[in-house]
Short mmCIF file of C-alpha atoms in Angstrom, two decimals:
data_model
loop_
_atom_site.label_atom_id
_atom_site.label_comp_id
_atom_site.label_asym_id
_atom_site.label_seq_id
_atom_site.Cartn_x
_atom_site.Cartn_y
_atom_site.Cartn_z
CA ALA A 1 -0.03 -18.64 -7.86
CA THR A 2 -2.44 -16.18 -9.42
CA CYS A 3 -1.47 -17.15 -12.96
CA GLY A 4 -1.97 -20.81 -12.02
CA VAL A 5 -5.49 -20.15 -10.77
CA LEU A 6 -6.28 -18.09 -13.86
CA LEU A 7 -4.93 -20.89 -16.07
CA MET A 8 -7.08 -23.47 -14.27
CA ARG A 9 -10.13 -21.23 -14.73
CA GLY A 10 -9.39 -20.84 -18.43
CA GLU A 11 -8.87 -17.08 -18.18
CA GLU A 12 -6.67 -15.16 -20.57
CA LEU A 13 -3.85 -12.81 -19.64
CA ASN A 14 -5.44 -9.56 -20.84
CA CYS A 15 -5.30 -5.92 -19.77
CA ILE A 16 -7.91 -6.40 -17.04
CA VAL A 17 -5.97 -9.29 -15.52
CA LEU A 18 -2.70 -7.36 -15.79
CA LEU A 19 -4.35 -4.43 -13.98
CA GLY A 20 -5.26 -6.78 -11.13
CA LEU A 21 -1.69 -8.08 -11.01
CA VAL A 22 -0.24 -4.56 -10.90
CA LEU A 23 -2.59 -3.51 -8.11
CA GLY A 24 -1.78 -6.64 -6.15
CA VAL A 25 1.97 -6.18 -6.50
CA GLY A 26 1.55 -2.65 -5.18
CA MET A 27 -0.22 -4.00 -2.11
CA LEU A 28 2.53 -6.61 -1.63
CA VAL A 29 5.15 -3.88 -1.64
CA ASP A 30 3.02 -1.80 0.72
CA ASN A 31 2.62 -4.64 3.24
CA ALA A 32 6.29 -5.59 3.00
CA VAL A 33 7.43 -2.01 3.59
CA VAL A 34 5.22 -1.70 6.68
CA ILE A 35 6.61 -4.92 8.15
CA VAL A 36 10.24 -4.12 7.29
CA GLU A 37 9.94 -0.63 8.79
CA SER A 38 8.51 -2.02 12.01
CA ILE A 39 11.27 -4.60 12.28
CA GLU A 40 13.94 -1.99 11.49
CA HIS A 41 12.45 0.26 14.18
CA HIS A 42 12.79 -2.43 16.84
CA ALA A 43 16.30 -3.25 15.66
CA SER A 44 17.28 0.43 15.86
CA LEU A 45 16.07 0.48 19.47
CA GLY A 46 18.70 -2.17 20.22
CA ALA A 47 16.64 -5.35 20.17
CA PRO A 48 18.45 -8.50 19.02
CA PRO A 49 17.54 -9.45 15.42
CA LEU A 50 15.17 -12.33 16.23
CA GLN A 51 13.40 -10.37 18.93
CA ALA A 52 13.12 -7.34 16.60
CA ILE A 53 11.61 -9.57 13.91
CA ARG A 54 9.11 -11.15 16.29
CA GLN A 55 8.07 -7.89 17.91
CA GLY A 56 8.09 -5.86 14.69
CA GLY A 57 5.99 -8.45 12.89
CA ARG A 58 3.56 -8.68 15.79
CA ASP A 59 3.13 -4.91 16.00
CA VAL A 60 1.85 -4.51 12.45
CA SER A 61 0.51 -7.93 11.49
CA LEU A 62 -3.08 -7.15 12.47
CA ALA A 63 -3.01 -3.88 10.51
CA THR A 64 -1.60 -5.50 7.37
CA VAL A 65 -4.01 -8.44 7.57
CA ALA A 66 -6.99 -6.12 8.12
CA SER A 67 -6.08 -3.76 5.27
CA THR A 68 -5.44 -6.61 2.85
CA LEU A 69 -8.63 -8.49 3.74
CA SER A 70 -10.69 -5.30 3.47
CA SER A 71 -9.34 -4.82 -0.05
CA VAL A 72 -10.19 -8.43 -0.91
CA ILE A 73 -13.72 -7.94 0.42
CA VAL A 74 -14.18 -4.87 -1.78
CA PHE A 75 -13.41 -6.92 -4.90
CA LEU A 76 -15.43 -10.03 -3.98
CA PRO A 77 -18.67 -8.75 -5.56
CA LEU A 78 -16.86 -8.79 -8.90
CA VAL A 79 -16.01 -12.45 -8.36
CA PHE A 80 -19.54 -13.55 -7.51
CA ALA A 81 -21.44 -11.24 -9.89
CA ASP A 82 -24.00 -12.60 -12.33
CA PRO A 83 -22.09 -13.83 -15.42
CA ALA A 84 -25.07 -12.93 -17.61
CA ASN A 85 -24.33 -9.25 -16.95
CA PRO A 86 -21.79 -8.17 -19.61
CA MET A 87 -20.00 -5.74 -17.27
CA ALA A 88 -19.73 -8.37 -14.56
CA ALA A 89 -18.41 -10.90 -17.06
CA MET A 90 -15.77 -8.43 -18.20
CA LEU A 91 -14.67 -7.37 -14.70
CA SER A 92 -14.82 -10.78 -13.04
CA PRO A 93 -11.22 -11.63 -14.02
CA LEU A 94 -10.10 -8.39 -12.34
CA GLY A 95 -11.84 -9.35 -9.09
CA ILE A 96 -10.48 -12.89 -9.14
CA THR A 97 -6.96 -11.76 -10.01
CA PHE A 98 -6.89 -9.02 -7.42
CA ALA A 99 -8.32 -11.21 -4.64
CA ILE A 100 -5.83 -14.02 -5.31
CA VAL A 101 -2.86 -11.66 -5.65
CA LEU A 102 -3.80 -9.94 -2.40
CA LEU A 103 -4.11 -13.21 -0.50
CA CYS A 104 -0.75 -14.36 -1.89
CA SER A 105 0.84 -11.01 -1.02
CA LEU A 106 -0.52 -11.30 2.50
CA PHE A 107 1.02 -14.73 2.85
CA ILE A 108 4.38 -13.52 1.50
CA SER A 109 4.47 -10.39 3.65
CA GLN A 110 3.60 -12.31 6.80
CA THR A 111 6.00 -15.22 6.23
CA LEU A 112 8.73 -14.64 3.65
CA VAL A 113 9.56 -11.03 4.54
CA PRO A 114 10.25 -11.78 8.24
CA LEU A 115 12.25 -14.88 7.21
CA LEU A 116 14.54 -12.74 5.04
CA MET A 117 15.02 -10.01 7.62
CA PRO A 118 17.90 -11.61 9.60
CA ALA A 119 20.15 -11.31 6.54
CA VAL A 120 19.09 -7.68 6.01
CA LEU A 121 19.65 -6.80 9.67
CA ARG A 122 23.10 -8.42 9.65
CA ALA A 123 24.06 -6.57 6.45
CA ASN A 124 22.93 -3.20 7.83
CA ARG A 125 24.39 -3.55 11.33
CA GLY A 126 26.35 -0.44 12.32
CA ARG A 127 25.63 1.34 9.05
CA LEU A 128 24.11 4.82 9.10
CA ALA A 129 21.41 5.70 6.63
CA PRO A 130 22.87 7.64 3.68
CA ARG A 131 22.09 11.35 3.53
CA SER A 132 20.75 12.88 0.35
CA PRO A 133 20.90 16.63 -0.29
CA VAL A 134 17.77 16.42 -2.45
CA MET A 135 15.78 14.63 0.28
CA ASP A 136 17.11 17.06 2.90
CA ALA A 137 15.88 19.97 0.76
CA ILE A 138 12.47 18.35 0.25
CA GLY A 139 12.23 17.64 4.00
CA GLY A 140 13.10 21.26 4.80
CA ALA A 141 10.50 22.58 2.36
CA TYR A 142 7.91 20.20 3.81
CA ARG A 143 8.68 21.35 7.37
CA THR A 144 8.32 24.96 6.28
CA LEU A 145 5.00 24.24 4.54
CA ILE A 146 3.61 22.39 7.57
CA ALA A 147 4.71 25.17 9.94
CA TRP A 148 3.05 27.80 7.69
CA THR A 149 -0.13 25.72 7.45
CA LEU A 150 -0.35 25.37 11.22
CA ARG A 151 0.21 29.11 11.71
CA ASN A 152 -2.40 30.07 9.08
CA ARG A 153 -5.22 27.59 9.64
CA ARG A 154 -8.07 29.80 8.44
CA LEU A 155 -6.25 30.83 5.29
CA THR A 156 -5.39 27.17 4.64
CA LEU A 157 -9.07 26.27 4.98
CA LEU A 158 -10.07 29.07 2.58
CA ILE A 159 -7.47 27.96 0.03
CA SER A 160 -8.69 24.37 0.29
CA LEU A 161 -12.32 25.41 -0.20
CA ALA A 162 -11.36 27.61 -3.16
CA LEU A 163 -9.51 24.70 -4.78
CA ALA A 164 -12.49 22.40 -4.24
CA ALA A 165 -14.88 25.05 -5.61
CA SER A 166 -12.67 25.59 -8.66
CA ALA A 167 -13.45 22.02 -9.76
CA VAL A 168 -17.21 22.67 -9.87
CA TYR A 169 -17.32 24.72 -13.10
CA PRO A 170 -15.24 22.30 -15.21
CA ALA A 171 -17.11 19.31 -13.79
CA ARG A 172 -20.48 20.79 -14.79
CA HIS A 173 -19.35 21.43 -18.34
CA LEU A 174 -17.97 18.00 -19.12
CA ASN A 175 -19.59 16.13 -21.97
#
C-alpha cells in the first residue's frame, strides 16, 4: 500500500523511503506481538479460542491504536512542511512513508493478526513452551542484577549519575 501511494505521488524508492519502511515494519511487528501476547495470555487462562481472541484484542487495542497514532502525529509535520525548504523537501518522503506504513500496520495488527490467531491457537494447544538453557541463564543473571539493584539503591543511583557524568567530557570536546 505504501509503495502504491509513493508511486502515485511520483516518489522514488531511495534510502530515506527505505528508512521509513523499515521503521514502519518494526512498528507492525511491535503491534502484532502485543496483540498476540494478549491473546495467548487469555488462551493460557483457559478461555476458548474465539473468546481469547476477542478479549485479548480488546484489552490492548486502545494501547496499540494510541501508540501508532502518536507516532503518525510526530511525523505529520514532515508531510505538511514547506516544500521550498530543502530539508523539508528531502525529509517529506520519510514522513509520508512512515505515516502510511504505520496506518497500514495498524490496520493489519487490528484485523489480520486476530483473524490468523485461531490457527495458531489450535497448533499450540497442549504444547509447553520450549526451555532454553541460554535464556534460563540470562533470566537468572537478570534476576540477580535486579535483586542487587533493589538492595543497593543509593549505590545504583551513584553509578547511574557517574555514567551520565562520564558523557559530559567527550560531548564537550566533539568537533
